[in-house]
Every structure is written in C-alpha cells, then in structure tokens.
Amino acid sequence: MFALLRRFASASITNTSSSSLLRNYASFTVQDVYREIPEDTGTLLNQFAKHIAVERYKCEDHILPPSKIRYSDYFPITDERYFRRTVQKTQADQLPSLIIHASSYRSNAAVPMYAAALNALDAHAAAQLNQMDTSTVLETLYAFLFLMPNWLTRTDFYHAAMRRLAGESSSSKQRFLQVCFYLGLQKKYQQNDLETFLDTQLAGHLASLSPLDLAVVSNASYKTSTLISGAVREAYEAALVDATLNLKLSSESSTDALLVCYIKALRLQRVQDERICQYLQDICLNPAELSLLQPRGLAHIFAYFSEMRWDHPETVQTIVERLMQLKPSELRAKDLTTFLWCCAQLNCTLSAAQRKQLELIALRKLDNGEYNRFPDQLVDTCLSLCILGHHSKQLFDAAEELKANQRQRQRAQPKVDSRLIVLRSAVAIEHPEWADMRKEQVFKEFTRAPGYLLKQREDLTTYANQLGKDAEVEGVDLVCPIVGINLPSLRVQTLGEQATVYFVELLTPEQTLQFSQAATSLVRLKRRLLESLGHRVVLLHSGAMATNAQALQQLLEQATEAGNEETPQEVHGLKN
C-alpha cells in the first residue's frame, strides 16, 4: 500500500491523460535521491557484479549491436517532457548504452531531473521488454545495476525481466549465472522463481562451476531463503563442503567473503559436517586468519558452531573475546542477536560485567531505533540474555511494546511469538514483579505433552513404561510443565514415607553439546526454572538411564553434592 501511494505521489502531472499517468507512476521520488546513496553497496555485491560483468562476455550468445547513443542527444535535461519523448523513441537494443550514459549525467544533474531520468528509463525499458532478446535483457539489467546498485530491485523493468528470465532455459553456464545473480537480489517473492529455476537447471551446470560461480549461486539461494532440494541436493551440498574445505584465506583477496557465503549456504541447507567445524576451528585459533573475518562473518561462523553444538572451549572463548572487543557501532543488531544466541546455546561463561556490557549495547541500539523494524531480534536478545542468567526490565518492556505494535500492522510470526511466550514464562517465575502473569499461570505441572512432540521420542515413552514398573514409583507422566517450552519431560512420583516428585529430562544427542556433554540452552533454562519453583530435576542421556526410583535419588544427591548444574554425573555406571 505504501509503495503504491509513493508511486501516486511521484507521478508526473505534466500530462493529464489517464494513459500517460498510468505510464508515469514513478519507481523513484526526489526524496529517494536525496536520502539514499546508490554507490554505498556491499563488498560481496561488488565482487559478484564484477564477476558477472566478465562472465557475460564469455557467452557465445551474448551478441549486441554497436551503440548509436550520443550523450548530447539526451543530456543535460532541460525539459522533462522532451526528455521522456526522446527516450521513448530509443530502440530497445540501444537502451543499455543510454542507461550507462545516464551515470555520467548524475554528478551534474539537478535532483528532480535525475529522478525524472530514472523513471523515464525504467518506464521505457519495461515497455520495450517484449522487443528485447535475452542478451539485451541481461545487458539492460547490468546497465541498471551499474547506474544504481541498491535500487535495481525497485524498478518495474527488473520485476518484469525476472518473470521472463526465470522461465527461459539457460544454454550456457554464463547465462545461468547471470540469471541466478539477478534473481537472488530480490529477497521476497510471492512465488519463488529462483527455486523453480534451480530445480530445473542447476544440475546441468553444477559440475562446471568455479568456486566464485558456486558462491554466486549460494548467495542467491541464501538471500531468497531458497532450499535446494530434489535430485541435485546431494551433489550441491557436496560441492559446498569441498569448496569450503579447499578455500585458503588470504589478505590479498576477498576469500573471507566467499567463506562466509559458503557457511551461510551450509546453514540454510542444514549440512552438518564435523570436517567443516574442524576447518573453522583452525581458522579461529589462528590469529592471522581470524583477523581477516568481519564481525558479521564471524557471527555466521559462531552460529554454525552452535547449530553443530561444537562447544570446543578454546575456540568458543577466542570468538567471544574477539566479539567483546568490538565497538557497539561495529556490531549490527542482527549480529548482536546471533552472538548472544550462540553464547546461550554453547553455554558460554560470561562474567556479570560482560553480560551488563552486552545489555548496554542492546539498549544503545534500542535508543537508536535499530530494533524498530525488527522486534524479533529484540525478543531473541532478551531471551538469550535470560538463558545466560541476566534479565533486563528495559529490554523486556521494549520487546513487549515493539512486538505488540508489530502485531497490529503485520502478519503473525508464530516462531517469534513462541519465543516471546518462553521469555514471559521465565520473567513470571524469576521476576514476577515485572509482569502481570503469576507463577501459577506459567507452571502447569500436569499438562500432558502433545502427541506431535512424542512422535520422534520413542526413548521417552519406553523409559516411562520402564520406570512405571518399579514398585517404588507411583506414576509416570509425560508432561510439558513450563508454558512455551515444548520439550517433554517425565514427571516421576515415588511412593513411601518420603514421597518425592522428580522431573526427568532425557537428553537426545541433538540436545547435548559435543565436548562438555552439557544440555543445550532451552533444556538448561527449563531446568533452572523448575528448580526455581522448588522442584527436583534430573538430567539423563538416552541409552544411559536410571532404572528405578532409588537410582534417581542417588543421581540427584550426587549432582547436588558436586554442585554441578549442567554436566551429567556417573553413578553406578549410569550417566545422569
């Protein structure tokens, strides 16, 4: 709606006919030109754009007619209507040259005239699309990219060209790469054209892709959240792993950007390979190579470690120390959220001063408005700090307010809402004075675990039946006692004069960190909350379980004596 209103507001009123007004709903306003700096683009985009520029001339089908455009025939613009009429007389195959000439005009142009030039070129290019062959379409896209790198996806021509190119077959690798690159610039599609394009054409070109070619495809896939599936998935993931392991970081090239591009693609594809972890660990433990990584890139590497539950102490500590040394301005709100989530997931030991420092950084970003459009990042930041044992009332109140405002004007976000519910439960238990909710509202001792949570947990149901046969056990229930934490527990109630209730957390390999064997973040939070409510909690590993009530009591006593809240204990040959 706002985009449509912006186009109405910027439509030229020099021609009063309805057909002309429809043609002149503008892609850009004068305010756009004032506010934005088109040359301010990312290093990776520049690198890919240069690669595409070179590759397009290697294509045998890329044949263009000689340029007939003269700068003086179009620029400088003294009359908007005359310029528009002149542009409309330009042949389709000459448009790329005209758009390139427009880049020379910008430095001396009055802002209103430059905005008029952009809109006129966009409108005529879109109108002439059916008259262009594929080479001209791709050349026109590159000319617009050269003219306004950050604004290409806002043009009508871009969207019309993407609908056409996505349905065409790419006869050469060079043409395939160009289409992938341009499709990957648009992050949001109602129908994912890139997914269809890759499903049908990636297999035919994958074997011939260079490391930089693969990075172009991977970046497009990641930016559009396009999961590569089907028959080509295994080969694509193997190519990603090989490219990552064979990459050598160098200060003389942008190999660090390629590495991060591969890691992002591996995360999207959910490729879990310990060789990648070992490779990244060697980089992090090498000060020279670690210094080559940008903060946002290091955040992605830290996230890959977290998804692999790779809590190698020296590696994790090195990353934490590096990121803690950064100035607040060097860390985006998104990167801070990722960093905190990784620290929580990998059970990093942060001092009270470090946690307070991270809270202050988040508060500064809140004051700067960096969370205004992304309340989900603020919710995740608050929850991660909570898991790390640090609550911030200011951040919590701000998260509630921003999320409420977002809910009124945007579509539902179930995943974010579920994390907010977990945060509310933790606050209600540990800081009830901050919220209207009472402990009784978030602690549901006898709430049965829903069936969908038990489909992949045969170990839980088997263990419940096994414990239920013990003469000292009165009953065993499969429950989810904390509202919002959808991890099933066993509620075990024993008989006798000292009847006791235990909550047993049966850890799967996916809930266990690689080196410390500690539980992952949500399990640890759940245990802490239950213990805050005065309940006894025992952590067990699947495949190494206590078989009766007495063994459970022994495990609990030994864990209490050891004062270890996270690491499973060994009792009678069993791991807690």
XYZ file of C-alpha atoms in Angstrom:
576
model
C 0.000 0.000 0.000
C 2.751 2.469 0.941
C 4.684 1.647 -2.238
C 1.545 2.320 -4.291
C 0.919 5.636 -2.534
C 4.540 6.632 -3.147
C 4.057 5.988 -6.860
C 0.872 8.047 -6.993
C 2.637 10.897 -5.187
C 5.572 10.868 -7.574
C 3.604 10.532 -10.805
C 4.280 13.266 -13.320
C 1.419 15.738 -13.649
C 2.694 17.349 -16.810
C 0.494 15.107 -18.953
C -3.138 14.926 -17.885
C -4.274 11.957 -19.963
C -5.068 8.845 -17.948
C -2.884 6.606 -20.117
C 0.105 8.862 -19.577
C -0.491 8.955 -15.832
C -0.558 5.165 -15.701
C 2.727 5.057 -17.580
C 4.306 7.587 -15.275
C 3.671 6.116 -11.840
C 7.267 6.503 -10.753
C 9.650 3.978 -9.253
C 11.678 6.766 -7.617
C 10.883 10.069 -5.964
C 13.029 13.133 -5.452
C 13.140 12.249 -1.743
C 14.644 8.862 -2.645
C 17.525 10.529 -4.430
C 18.109 12.887 -1.517
C 18.040 10.162 1.130
C 19.930 7.302 -0.444
C 23.434 6.891 -1.796
C 23.370 4.336 -4.632
C 27.126 3.760 -4.550
C 27.021 2.547 -0.952
C 26.968 -1.179 -1.671
C 28.419 -4.248 -0.033
C 31.791 -5.736 -0.915
C 30.234 -9.079 -1.862
C 27.751 -7.458 -4.263
C 30.571 -5.536 -5.920
C 32.636 -8.693 -6.279
C 29.735 -10.644 -7.790
C 28.808 -7.762 -10.108
C 32.369 -7.602 -11.463
C 32.357 -11.365 -11.955
C 29.056 -11.190 -13.844
C 30.414 -8.338 -15.966
C 33.325 -10.504 -17.089
C 31.337 -13.718 -17.469
C 28.651 -12.235 -19.713
C 31.184 -11.584 -22.466
C 32.328 -15.215 -22.378
C 28.889 -16.319 -23.506
C 28.794 -17.077 -27.260
C 25.137 -16.000 -27.409
C 25.857 -12.594 -25.918
C 25.873 -10.508 -29.109
C 24.937 -6.825 -29.009
C 24.656 -4.265 -31.832
C 27.011 -1.252 -31.922
C 25.972 1.707 -29.822
C 24.359 4.645 -31.621
C 23.688 6.699 -28.485
C 25.235 10.165 -28.168
C 25.308 11.772 -24.730
C 24.438 15.220 -26.099
C 21.178 13.944 -27.638
C 19.763 13.259 -24.166
C 21.708 15.153 -21.534
C 21.645 17.541 -19.777
C 17.877 17.502 -19.210
C 16.243 20.912 -19.563
C 12.665 19.784 -20.115
C 11.266 16.629 -18.553
C 8.597 16.070 -21.210
C 11.071 16.464 -24.071
C 13.483 14.016 -22.416
C 10.693 11.475 -21.962
C 9.666 11.738 -25.611
C 13.295 11.352 -26.709
C 13.735 8.253 -24.558
C 10.527 6.727 -25.944
C 11.999 6.974 -29.461
C 15.077 4.967 -28.424
C 15.274 1.426 -29.824
C 15.233 -1.438 -27.350
C 18.739 -2.669 -28.191
C 20.168 0.829 -27.548
C 18.764 1.174 -24.040
C 21.785 -0.365 -22.233
C 24.080 2.276 -23.738
C 21.678 5.076 -22.826
C 21.433 3.874 -19.217
C 25.228 3.771 -18.920
C 25.415 7.360 -20.241
C 22.943 8.387 -17.514
C 25.574 7.537 -14.899
C 27.769 10.312 -16.279
C 24.895 12.764 -16.023
C 24.214 12.193 -12.344
C 27.135 14.181 -10.912
C 25.970 17.388 -12.619
C 22.213 16.822 -12.528
C 19.608 18.623 -10.502
C 17.949 16.086 -8.230
C 14.417 16.436 -9.683
C 15.769 15.963 -13.201
C 17.814 12.945 -12.199
C 14.758 11.318 -10.598
C 12.823 12.054 -13.799
C 15.575 10.413 -15.848
C 15.489 7.251 -13.715
C 11.727 6.957 -14.009
C 11.692 7.584 -17.748
C 14.396 4.992 -18.393
C 12.645 2.432 -16.194
C 9.254 3.003 -17.825
C 10.606 2.741 -21.382
C 12.706 -0.344 -20.604
C 9.652 -2.107 -19.146
C 7.573 -1.115 -22.172
C 10.225 -2.428 -24.591
C 10.839 -5.743 -22.827
C 8.942 -7.767 -25.445
C 11.142 -6.244 -28.157
C 14.366 -7.370 -26.457
C 16.201 -10.630 -26.936
C 17.698 -12.331 -23.890
C 21.132 -10.766 -24.377
C 19.624 -7.283 -24.421
C 17.543 -8.015 -21.320
C 20.641 -9.128 -19.399
C 22.677 -6.180 -20.674
C 19.913 -3.765 -19.638
C 19.811 -5.315 -16.168
C 23.551 -4.860 -15.828
C 23.300 -1.247 -17.022
C 20.680 -0.509 -14.335
C 22.880 -2.280 -11.778
C 25.815 -0.099 -12.820
C 23.652 3.030 -12.640
C 22.008 2.326 -9.259
C 23.277 -0.792 -7.458
C 20.976 -0.530 -4.441
C 17.881 0.389 -6.429
C 17.719 -2.197 -9.200
C 15.036 -4.268 -7.491
C 12.769 -1.223 -7.209
C 12.443 -0.830 -10.960
C 9.447 -2.130 -12.918
C 11.824 -3.449 -15.560
C 13.612 -5.700 -13.062
C 10.451 -7.490 -11.956
C 9.151 -7.904 -15.496
C 12.537 -9.188 -16.673
C 12.750 -11.702 -13.817
C 9.368 -13.175 -14.681
C 10.602 -13.696 -18.218
C 14.111 -14.991 -17.485
C 13.008 -17.446 -14.797
C 11.020 -19.351 -17.410
C 13.778 -19.499 -20.033
C 16.342 -22.238 -20.430
C 19.968 -21.169 -19.940
C 22.059 -22.677 -22.708
C 25.390 -21.673 -21.167
C 26.907 -21.506 -17.714
C 27.483 -17.764 -18.074
C 23.829 -17.057 -18.775
C 22.762 -19.376 -15.933
C 24.981 -17.435 -13.508
C 23.611 -14.070 -14.610
C 20.008 -15.145 -14.081
C 20.879 -16.646 -10.667
C 22.589 -13.444 -9.625
C 19.691 -11.183 -10.578
C 17.040 -13.491 -9.117
C 18.999 -13.514 -5.861
C 18.816 -9.745 -5.498
C 15.106 -9.854 -4.659
C 14.705 -11.251 -1.155
C 10.914 -11.606 -1.144
C 8.878 -13.373 -3.783
C 5.261 -14.421 -3.610
C 6.288 -17.313 -5.825
C 9.912 -18.290 -5.653
C 11.106 -18.093 -9.246
C 14.644 -18.977 -8.182
C 13.507 -22.272 -6.667
C 11.959 -23.400 -9.944
C 14.924 -22.130 -11.923
C 17.474 -24.022 -9.805
C 15.402 -27.203 -9.672
C 15.381 -27.405 -13.445
C 18.809 -26.060 -14.415
C 21.359 -26.327 -11.590
C 22.140 -29.989 -12.247
C 23.242 -29.248 -15.805
C 25.803 -26.614 -14.760
C 26.945 -27.653 -11.272
C 29.996 -29.634 -12.380
C 31.406 -26.684 -14.356
C 31.005 -24.045 -11.637
C 34.148 -22.403 -10.270
C 34.380 -21.524 -6.537
C 33.246 -17.956 -7.304
C 30.422 -19.264 -9.514
C 29.267 -21.507 -6.685
C 29.342 -18.536 -4.310
C 27.062 -16.566 -6.658
C 24.523 -19.407 -6.717
C 24.808 -19.982 -2.960
C 24.368 -16.318 -2.152
C 21.245 -16.108 -4.314
C 19.835 -19.185 -2.598
C 20.530 -17.800 0.880
C 19.233 -14.284 0.192
C 15.915 -15.639 -1.067
C 15.731 -18.470 1.537
C 15.563 -20.971 -1.307
C 16.314 -24.507 -0.134
C 17.901 -26.527 -2.934
C 16.190 -29.906 -2.920
C 15.468 -32.755 -5.276
C 17.991 -34.923 -7.048
C 20.643 -32.182 -7.207
C 20.669 -31.516 -3.461
C 23.297 -34.097 -2.516
C 25.692 -33.029 -5.283
C 25.202 -29.342 -4.438
C 25.900 -29.880 -0.743
C 28.983 -31.970 -1.540
C 30.239 -29.157 -3.793
C 29.687 -26.650 -0.965
C 31.646 -28.766 1.509
C 34.523 -29.297 -0.933
C 34.682 -25.602 -1.833
C 34.760 -24.632 1.840
C 37.477 -27.094 2.805
C 39.654 -26.113 -0.172
C 39.384 -22.373 0.432
C 42.542 -20.634 1.634
C 42.084 -17.327 3.426
C 44.256 -14.518 2.145
C 44.560 -10.840 2.969
C 45.158 -10.078 -0.707
C 41.736 -11.291 -1.878
C 38.154 -11.432 -0.654
C 38.255 -15.110 0.250
C 36.794 -14.312 3.675
C 33.590 -13.137 1.951
C 33.448 -16.363 -0.059
C 33.921 -18.415 3.109
C 31.036 -16.681 4.847
C 28.907 -17.113 1.718
C 29.531 -20.867 1.815
C 28.820 -21.070 5.544
C 25.507 -19.271 5.141
C 24.525 -21.709 2.395
C 25.559 -24.695 4.535
C 23.404 -23.356 7.378
C 20.438 -22.905 5.057
C 20.819 -26.452 3.732
C 21.324 -27.739 7.304
C 24.537 -29.515 6.317
C 26.203 -30.845 9.453
C 29.775 -31.911 8.815
C 32.418 -32.096 11.528
C 35.138 -31.518 8.942
C 33.711 -28.019 8.442
C 33.804 -27.441 12.207
C 37.415 -28.553 12.408
C 38.323 -26.341 9.446
C 36.621 -23.311 11.003
C 38.183 -24.105 14.375
C 41.664 -23.983 12.834
C 40.850 -20.559 11.380
C 39.562 -19.215 14.703
C 42.657 -20.432 16.563
C 44.957 -18.772 14.019
C 45.169 -15.060 14.956
C 46.288 -14.034 11.456
C 43.323 -15.723 9.769
C 40.855 -14.721 12.476
C 41.732 -11.054 11.946
C 40.612 -11.333 8.304
C 36.995 -12.070 9.275
C 34.463 -9.265 9.529
C 32.154 -9.233 12.595
C 29.085 -10.284 10.626
C 31.034 -13.126 9.038
C 32.339 -14.289 12.398
C 28.752 -14.250 13.688
C 27.745 -16.725 10.957
C 30.692 -18.978 11.815
C 29.747 -18.840 15.501
C 26.172 -19.741 14.518
C 27.403 -22.770 12.554
C 29.312 -23.955 15.628
C 26.140 -23.516 17.675
C 23.983 -25.478 15.250
C 26.584 -28.244 15.355
C 26.754 -27.934 19.194
C 30.531 -27.564 18.756
C 31.491 -26.123 22.157
C 35.261 -26.553 21.900
C 36.359 -24.400 24.882
C 39.359 -22.638 23.344
C 37.554 -21.914 20.066
C 34.448 -20.544 21.758
C 36.498 -18.408 24.122
C 38.516 -16.959 21.219
C 35.363 -15.942 19.347
C 33.778 -14.425 22.466
C 36.902 -12.390 23.249
C 37.098 -11.126 19.655
C 33.462 -10.032 19.541
C 33.535 -8.494 23.013
C 36.370 -6.212 21.875
C 34.255 -4.642 19.118
C 32.737 -1.197 19.412
C 28.902 -1.140 19.504
C 28.871 0.568 16.108
C 30.805 -2.347 14.576
C 28.116 -4.855 15.518
C 24.703 -4.737 13.871
C 21.631 -5.511 15.952
C 21.247 -8.731 13.954
C 24.849 -9.752 14.718
C 24.437 -8.986 18.420
C 21.332 -11.188 18.495
C 23.216 -14.020 16.790
C 26.198 -13.631 19.129
C 24.020 -13.814 22.242
C 22.068 -16.794 20.927
C 25.320 -18.663 20.239
C 26.644 -17.856 23.723
C 23.424 -19.184 25.246
C 23.368 -22.304 23.084
C 27.011 -23.208 23.721
C 26.785 -22.442 27.457
C 29.487 -19.769 27.322
C 30.755 -18.486 30.637
C 30.269 -14.720 30.648
C 31.045 -12.595 33.674
C 28.430 -10.308 35.190
C 30.339 -7.337 33.774
C 30.307 -8.835 30.269
C 26.575 -9.547 30.421
C 25.938 -5.996 31.596
C 28.086 -4.676 28.754
C 26.030 -6.648 26.239
C 22.819 -5.324 27.778
C 24.082 -1.746 27.433
C 24.964 -2.353 23.769
C 21.443 -3.646 23.156
C 19.953 -0.639 24.965
C 22.023 1.719 22.823
C 20.762 0.027 19.673
C 17.237 0.253 21.049
C 17.658 4.009 21.561
C 18.998 4.327 18.014
C 15.870 2.659 16.647
C 17.683 -0.379 15.248
C 15.013 -2.752 16.612
C 12.009 -0.725 15.454
C 11.513 -2.762 12.296
C 12.882 -5.987 13.761
C 11.253 -6.671 17.140
C 12.016 -10.373 16.672
C 15.709 -9.570 17.119
C 14.984 -7.790 20.392
C 12.895 -10.740 21.635
C 15.750 -13.130 20.805
C 18.264 -10.819 22.509
C 16.184 -10.725 25.710
C 15.666 -14.496 25.713
C 19.368 -15.228 25.164
C 20.357 -12.870 27.985
C 17.760 -14.605 30.165
C 19.227 -18.039 29.396
C 22.656 -16.644 30.286
C 21.241 -15.594 33.660
C 20.801 -11.876 33.015
C 17.417 -10.116 32.972
C 16.836 -6.567 31.725
C 13.493 -4.955 32.516
C 14.069 -2.157 29.998
C 14.731 -4.599 27.169
C 11.827 -6.825 28.220
C 9.346 -3.935 28.310
C 10.616 -2.662 24.952
C 10.277 -6.122 23.398
C 6.689 -6.377 24.597
C 5.847 -2.928 23.255
C 7.513 -3.373 19.859
C 6.005 -6.814 19.355
C 2.523 -5.524 20.249
C 2.850 -2.668 17.765
C 4.102 -5.010 15.053
C 1.225 -7.420 15.638
C -1.237 -4.672 14.785
C 0.193 -3.962 11.340
C 1.950 -7.122 10.140
C 1.222 -10.780 9.661
C 1.636 -13.245 12.509
C 5.095 -14.610 13.308
C 4.492 -17.897 15.160
C 8.170 -18.640 15.857
C 8.820 -15.210 17.327
C 5.601 -15.341 19.329
C 6.596 -18.716 20.787
C 9.968 -17.338 21.912
C 8.210 -14.367 23.500
C 5.993 -16.787 25.425
C 9.097 -18.568 26.757
C 10.549 -15.209 27.802
C 7.322 -14.285 29.585
C 7.331 -17.596 31.452
C 10.909 -17.032 32.620
C 10.108 -13.492 33.777
C 6.943 -14.624 35.588
C 8.953 -17.237 37.530
C 12.161 -15.332 38.227
C 10.882 -11.730 38.257
C 7.124 -11.880 38.896
C 7.062 -8.202 39.858
C 7.796 -7.256 36.220
C 4.714 -8.828 34.668
C 1.022 -9.319 35.244
C 1.363 -13.092 34.965
C 1.664 -15.217 38.097
C 3.799 -18.318 38.510
C 0.688 -20.469 38.549
C -0.161 -19.285 35.048
C 3.128 -20.431 33.509
C 3.793 -23.567 35.566
C 1.397 -26.353 34.581
C 2.667 -29.383 36.458
C 0.240 -31.880 34.956
C -0.086 -30.541 31.382
C 0.350 -33.570 29.160
C 2.851 -33.411 26.315
C 1.016 -33.240 22.967
C 1.314 -36.204 20.674
C 3.292 -34.423 17.959
C 6.170 -33.852 20.421
C 6.378 -37.578 21.157
C 6.463 -38.870 17.573
C 10.270 -38.864 17.455
C 10.747 -39.617 21.165
C 10.291 -43.363 21.483
C 13.029 -43.254 24.116
C 10.785 -41.181 26.394
C 7.758 -43.430 26.106
C 9.883 -46.554 26.549
C 11.602 -45.104 29.613
C 8.273 -44.012 31.099
C 6.963 -47.567 30.820
C 10.186 -48.933 32.299
C 10.090 -46.613 35.327
C 6.369 -47.240 35.787
C 7.085 -50.922 36.511
C 9.233 -50.053 39.539
C 7.464 -50.915 42.799
C 8.586 -47.642 44.399
C 7.133 -45.456 41.615
C 3.523 -44.401 41.959
C 3.191 -42.948 38.491
C 4.995 -41.533 35.479
C 3.507 -38.801 33.273
C 4.756 -37.247 30.046
C 4.329 -33.523 30.604
C 5.331 -30.039 29.401
C 5.299 -28.181 32.729
C 6.564 -24.728 31.601
C 4.285 -22.786 29.283
C 6.023 -22.150 25.967
C 8.866 -24.670 26.406
C 7.701 -27.532 24.215
C 10.202 -30.108 25.451
C 8.520 -33.144 27.026
C 9.606 -34.247 30.499
C 8.894 -37.237 32.687
C 7.080 -36.411 35.920
C 8.001 -39.283 38.245
C 6.243 -39.591 41.602
C 7.597 -42.130 44.104
C 5.848 -43.973 46.955
C 6.757 -44.334 50.622
C 7.011 -42.106 53.639
C 9.237 -39.681 51.741
C 7.224 -39.495 48.524
C 9.072 -37.368 46.016
C 8.326 -35.842 42.622
C 11.110 -35.697 40.043
C 11.153 -34.059 36.655
C 13.391 -36.158 34.431
C 14.923 -34.618 31.308
C 16.032 -37.343 28.898
C 18.596 -35.748 26.578
C 18.902 -36.752 22.962
C 22.187 -36.307 21.066
C 20.657 -33.171 19.480
C 20.174 -31.705 22.966
C 23.747 -32.412 24.095
C 26.846 -30.291 23.425
C 29.733 -32.087 21.754
C 32.586 -31.578 24.208
C 31.131 -30.737 27.629
C 28.131 -33.069 27.213
C 26.053 -30.297 28.800
C 22.456 -29.716 27.763
C 21.562 -27.160 25.118
C 20.152 -23.763 26.018
C 16.402 -24.404 26.242
C 16.847 -27.551 28.339
C 19.104 -25.674 30.739
C 16.584 -22.838 31.030
C 13.792 -25.301 31.677
C 15.800 -26.989 34.420
C 16.638 -23.664 36.046
C 13.018 -22.554 36.074
C 11.804 -25.828 37.547
C 14.443 -25.665 40.273
C 13.477 -22.036 40.957
C 9.991 -23.339 41.677
C 11.429 -25.817 44.199
C 11.235 -28.975 42.092
C 13.836 -31.704 41.709
C 15.253 -32.164 38.214
C 17.451 -34.984 36.934
C 19.221 -34.917 33.570
C 19.781 -38.251 31.842
C 21.211 -39.257 28.496
C 19.233 -41.575 26.236
C 20.794 -45.010 26.360
C 22.211 -44.486 29.881
C 19.246 -44.233 32.181
C 18.459 -44.909 35.818
C 16.033 -47.818 36.046
C 14.350 -47.203 39.396
C 13.410 -44.561 41.950
C 16.398 -45.276 44.186
C 18.820 -44.679 41.313
C 17.110 -41.389 40.532
C 17.555 -40.282 44.140
C 21.223 -41.264 44.101
C 21.782 -39.334 40.879
C 20.122 -36.262 42.329
C 22.095 -36.427 45.583
C 25.425 -36.854 43.798
C 24.650 -33.975 41.433
C 23.751 -31.788 44.418
C 26.919 -32.704 46.286
C 29.046 -31.999 43.228
C 27.358 -28.616 42.823
C 27.238 -29.187 39.091
C 24.066 -27.980 37.466
C 24.886 -28.804 33.877
C 27.178 -31.802 33.437
C 25.719 -35.304 33.688
C 27.106 -37.403 36.532
C 28.123 -41.054 36.533
C 26.529 -43.188 39.221
C 26.626 -46.975 39.300
C 27.877 -46.986 35.740
C 24.997 -44.795 34.612
C 25.270 -41.281 33.223
C 22.921 -38.699 34.680
